[in-house]
Structure formats: structure tokens, C-alpha cells
Amino acid sequence: MLDLRTIGKVYFLLPLLQGTVSKEWRADTPSDVTAQRGLCARIPCHYRYPSRLNMKSRTGIWYNSEKPKNRHIVFHSRDHRNETLKFRYRTRLSGDLNDDDCSLVIDNITQEDEGPYFFRIEFKGKKRYNYLPATWLRVSDFTDKPMIFAGELVEEKSVTITCIFNTTCNGTSPTLTWVTPTDVPPSVSSSVTRWHNTLTYTSVLTMTPALKHHGQSLTCRVRYPSVSSEQTLSLTVQYAPKNLSITSPENRNNSWVNTKEGIPTSILCSVQSFPVSNLTWRHLGVTLNTTSSSNELWLEFPQVTPQQAGVYQCVAENEYGTAERAITLSVEYKPEISRDSGCTRTPEVISCVCAARSNPPGELTWHLPLASLSGNQTHGRFQTWQVADGQLVTGSLTLGVGEGAEDVTALCTVRNQHGEVMFAVSLWIKGGVSAVWIAVLCTSSVILSMLLAGLFVYKCIQKWDRRTKEKDLEILDTTVSSSSHLTTPQDTERQRRSWIPLEVSPVMPVGEGKESDPVYASLRELPGGGGPVRRGKTVIYAALKFQSIGPA
């Protein structure tokens, strides 16, 4: 028997022996591992043992327990019938025991699989070892999702879209499926690649995007026997501007906007495109405004005028194409008399034209003293006709020239629902319009000619009178100095009977005497003479003849 001293030595050496053994029997395992529900769980494990056992056959066993006494066999390398029922056919080793790899894989993890796991090795010859402490397996929800990679999606251009799912589980393989718009024909290829412990599942979809696919969803789904996940891609198809439309709160007709003068008016141009288009409003070749911030652009008139009526173009452009649309802006306004209105005269007729613009076109009426005429009508010597050209209405009034005298005022009115405008003409006809105007022109010409002739005669008389006066003075001087002849009483009487002194000459009213009767005047003083005529001096008299011109 062993004495107490011997027993004490044995207990003293036991920790040293255990330390030596633990260095030979050791496993590299993590303290805990987390696996997602429905996927697989992998517990990494590499074990060590005494080198003398290298050539021995061995059996690897995994237990679902913290202690060797409470054993639920998870995996048995020699006989799977020894495995607990809930783990049977779900477990395997990812490595080779002969390569010292004891890593455990459990497929289709459930919440009930959560707990401690440890590995035990048994060599032939009853050499065995439990690698403790155990690794704790934790189970979380399935959160892994596939990833989608897409190239540039352009309308009517073929493109490939790739879905990838990575996992470290090499047990039950997942399946990748596509959820596409119903009109996309299936064209899918799949593959699996490995990089170290990672498996990559790939699915490639080929499609040709269309405008109707813009904004639709494309989904890649990964599925395991009990769980699944998916990733969704919103398709952004790049395309040229399409479905360009022009609307207005006042009128939602896409080709015509009708408003009234002075009313605030707004017109909206909108388009579908990706990327967004540059939008531009143009009128008569002039750019009004532009934007590239969105696919909408407003054209606004604070107070619209008739001059702003016309055709407006909206142009949308991006890198894939251009779209254009036009709209007509119609502005309603009251009638306005055109400058083409007026009258003309010929020897036979007087023609008056009344023209007015308005929107809508106005109703034109000629108002005469005894009648109102519109359209194409005849009344006495008056005749009217009317023609409309767009917003311009033109009416003509024709008056035939006849005998007699007339003073006619014609009034033209043009009216629509927004107002009325008037245009008046005054016509004077006496013995025929042509005769009146010809008489006026002839009379004016005669009067002008007489004035010019009178002025010429007056100038000539003034010149002749100056010359006569100079000669009379010379004769007077000569007579006074050289002649001693005196006037006799008989001569004086004869002269008195022939000349009537100016101061006692009767004045005859115009028109009472004959046109040929002369009126004489006696010159009592000579111009510049300085006194009365004295006896013994020669006196020269001038005779003046006045002729009355009666009314024409």
C-alpha cells in the first residue's frame, strides 16, 4: 500500500502531468459563433494530439452539451445512426480529421439549435480526449440579402443585370430567382464559384429596357428551404423626351389656348424624359425662357395683349433626343378700326371702306339716314358688300353719283361681345359730285390767274407812271420858260365842259351806270407842285375811267 507520503507526491505531480497533457491535447475553437436562422452554422475547429497517435485510426464526435455527462451526439464520423434524431442528416465536417480539421457544419439552423457544442476525438486503443470548454452557438434572424448590379439602362438597348449572393455554407445550396415585369422575357444564366470558404452564387438577367419599364421594380430573391430574402432595384431607364404636352388652367386643350385681353394667362409645358430635359419656350424664333431643373416649364403673361397672340413652341432636349410641340394663343378683344378705312371718289361713284379687327370677328353694319345695311345689299343708290379674313372684317359702301344735291352721313359700326367701334363719313353731293369738284377747281384756277395778272399790270403801270411824270416835268419847265401864250376865256369854258373837278364829281353807286361810262376827275394839283395852278401857266389833265364789275 502507498503511504501518505507517496500519495502526497502523486497529488503534487498530477497538475504537472495535466499541464503536459494539455499541451499535447488542444483544440482551436471560438468561444461563440452566430448563425442566421435557415442558413448553415459552421464552428471552426483544429485539434492537436500526441504525435505518437498519428498513424492511429480515429473517430470524431460532436456533442450538444457543456459537460461530457450530458451528451447529445450532433455528429459521429463512423456511424450516423448514433446521432440525435434532430441532427441526423443535417451535420457534417467541412474538413478532414486526418488533416486535424474538425470544423462542424450544421445545415438549416433553427432556434432550437442554439446552445453549447464541443468536440471529442477517439483513437484506436481507447485513447480519447474531450476538447473543452464548449463553443456557444447563437441563432439570429436571416438578414443576408443578395446584391444587384446593373449597367446603364437605355431605352431599346440590351443590358445585363447581375444578382450575387455570398455565403460560407457549403451545405444546402440556395436558389436565385428573378421577379421581373410581366412583359420581360426570361433570359437568365446561373453559376457558383468558391473563394476559400466563401461560395458565390450568381444569376445574370438579360433584358431590353423600354419606356414602360421606367420606374418599375426588378427583384432578385435568394431562397433556402425555410427562409428567403430579396433585393429590389427600381429601374431608371434613360430615354429621349417623350409625351410632351402643353396645358393651361384656362383651357386644357393641347393645341389652343383662348383667353381675353388683360387677363393673366399661364401655359405649362411638361415632358417625360430621363435624365431631365432642357425646356425652352420660343415665339417667332425668339427664346423667351428656359430651365433644366425639372421636366416642367411655365409661360406666364401677367396681362395678355392681342399683340402677344400667336404660335408658341416648347422644345425639350436631353442627351438622347429632342421633342417639340406648338400651341396657339388666341386673345379675344373688342373691335379696332383699321387704318385701311377711308373713302375714294371717281366721276361716277363714291366708295367708302370700313375695316376692323377683333376677336371674335365683329358684325359690320352701315347706318344710313333711311336704312341700315349689312353683308351684300342694295338700297337706292347705295350698295354694300362684306368679306371676312380671319380676325379682319371689311365692309364697302358704294354710292352712285346722280342729279340733285345730297348731304349724306354714313356710319359704320363693328360689334362683338367685347365692345363696339364706330367709323363715320360725310358725303356732299351737288349736281353731281364730279361737276362740283370740277367747278371748284376751275374757279380756284381763274382767281389765282387773275391775281397774278393784276399784280403784273400793277407793276407795269407803276413803272410807266414814273417815266410819264419825269417827261411831264420836263415839258412843264420848257413851256413856262419859252411860251408867252395865255389861256383865253373861250378855252377855259371849253375845258370846263370837258372835265369835271374831282371834288364836285358825283359818285355813282356800283352797278347804276353803264359799264362803259367813264368817270373823270380834274387834277387841281400836280404831284409835288406845291400850290394851285395860276393863270398864264400850262396845265396838263389826266382822264381816269372806272369800270364796275358786277357779280359773276
Tab-separated table of C-alpha atoms in Angstrom, residues 485-501 522 524 533-539 541:
chain	number	residue	atom	x	y	z
A	485	HIS	CA	-49.303	182.131	-124.661
A	486	LEU	CA	-52.151	182.611	-122.156
A	487	THR	CA	-55.341	180.693	-121.992
A	488	THR	CA	-58.336	182.547	-123.387
A	489	PRO	CA	-61.764	182.615	-121.764
A	490	GLN	CA	-63.107	180.519	-124.634
A	491	ASP	CA	-60.553	177.875	-123.996
A	492	THR	CA	-61.380	177.893	-120.349
A	493	GLU	CA	-65.068	177.379	-120.992
A	494	ARG	CA	-64.383	174.571	-123.435
A	495	GLN	CA	-62.170	172.890	-120.901
A	496	ARG	CA	-64.767	173.301	-118.138
A	497	ARG	CA	-67.345	171.499	-120.242
A	498	SER	CA	-64.990	168.584	-120.884
A	499	TRP	CA	-63.657	167.992	-117.314
A	500	ILE	CA	-65.475	167.841	-114.005
A	501	PRO	CA	-63.467	168.884	-110.938
A	522	SER	CA	-59.719	167.205	-112.695
A	524	ARG	CA	-56.094	170.578	-109.289
A	533	VAL	CA	-52.356	176.495	-110.866
A	534	ARG	CA	-52.036	180.147	-111.809
A	535	ARG	CA	-53.165	181.901	-114.882
A	536	GLY	CA	-50.692	182.089	-117.619
A	537	LYS	CA	-49.348	178.561	-116.817
A	538	THR	CA	-49.957	175.463	-118.860
A	539	VAL	CA	-51.858	172.665	-117.018
A	541	TYR	CA	-55.008	166.866	-117.133
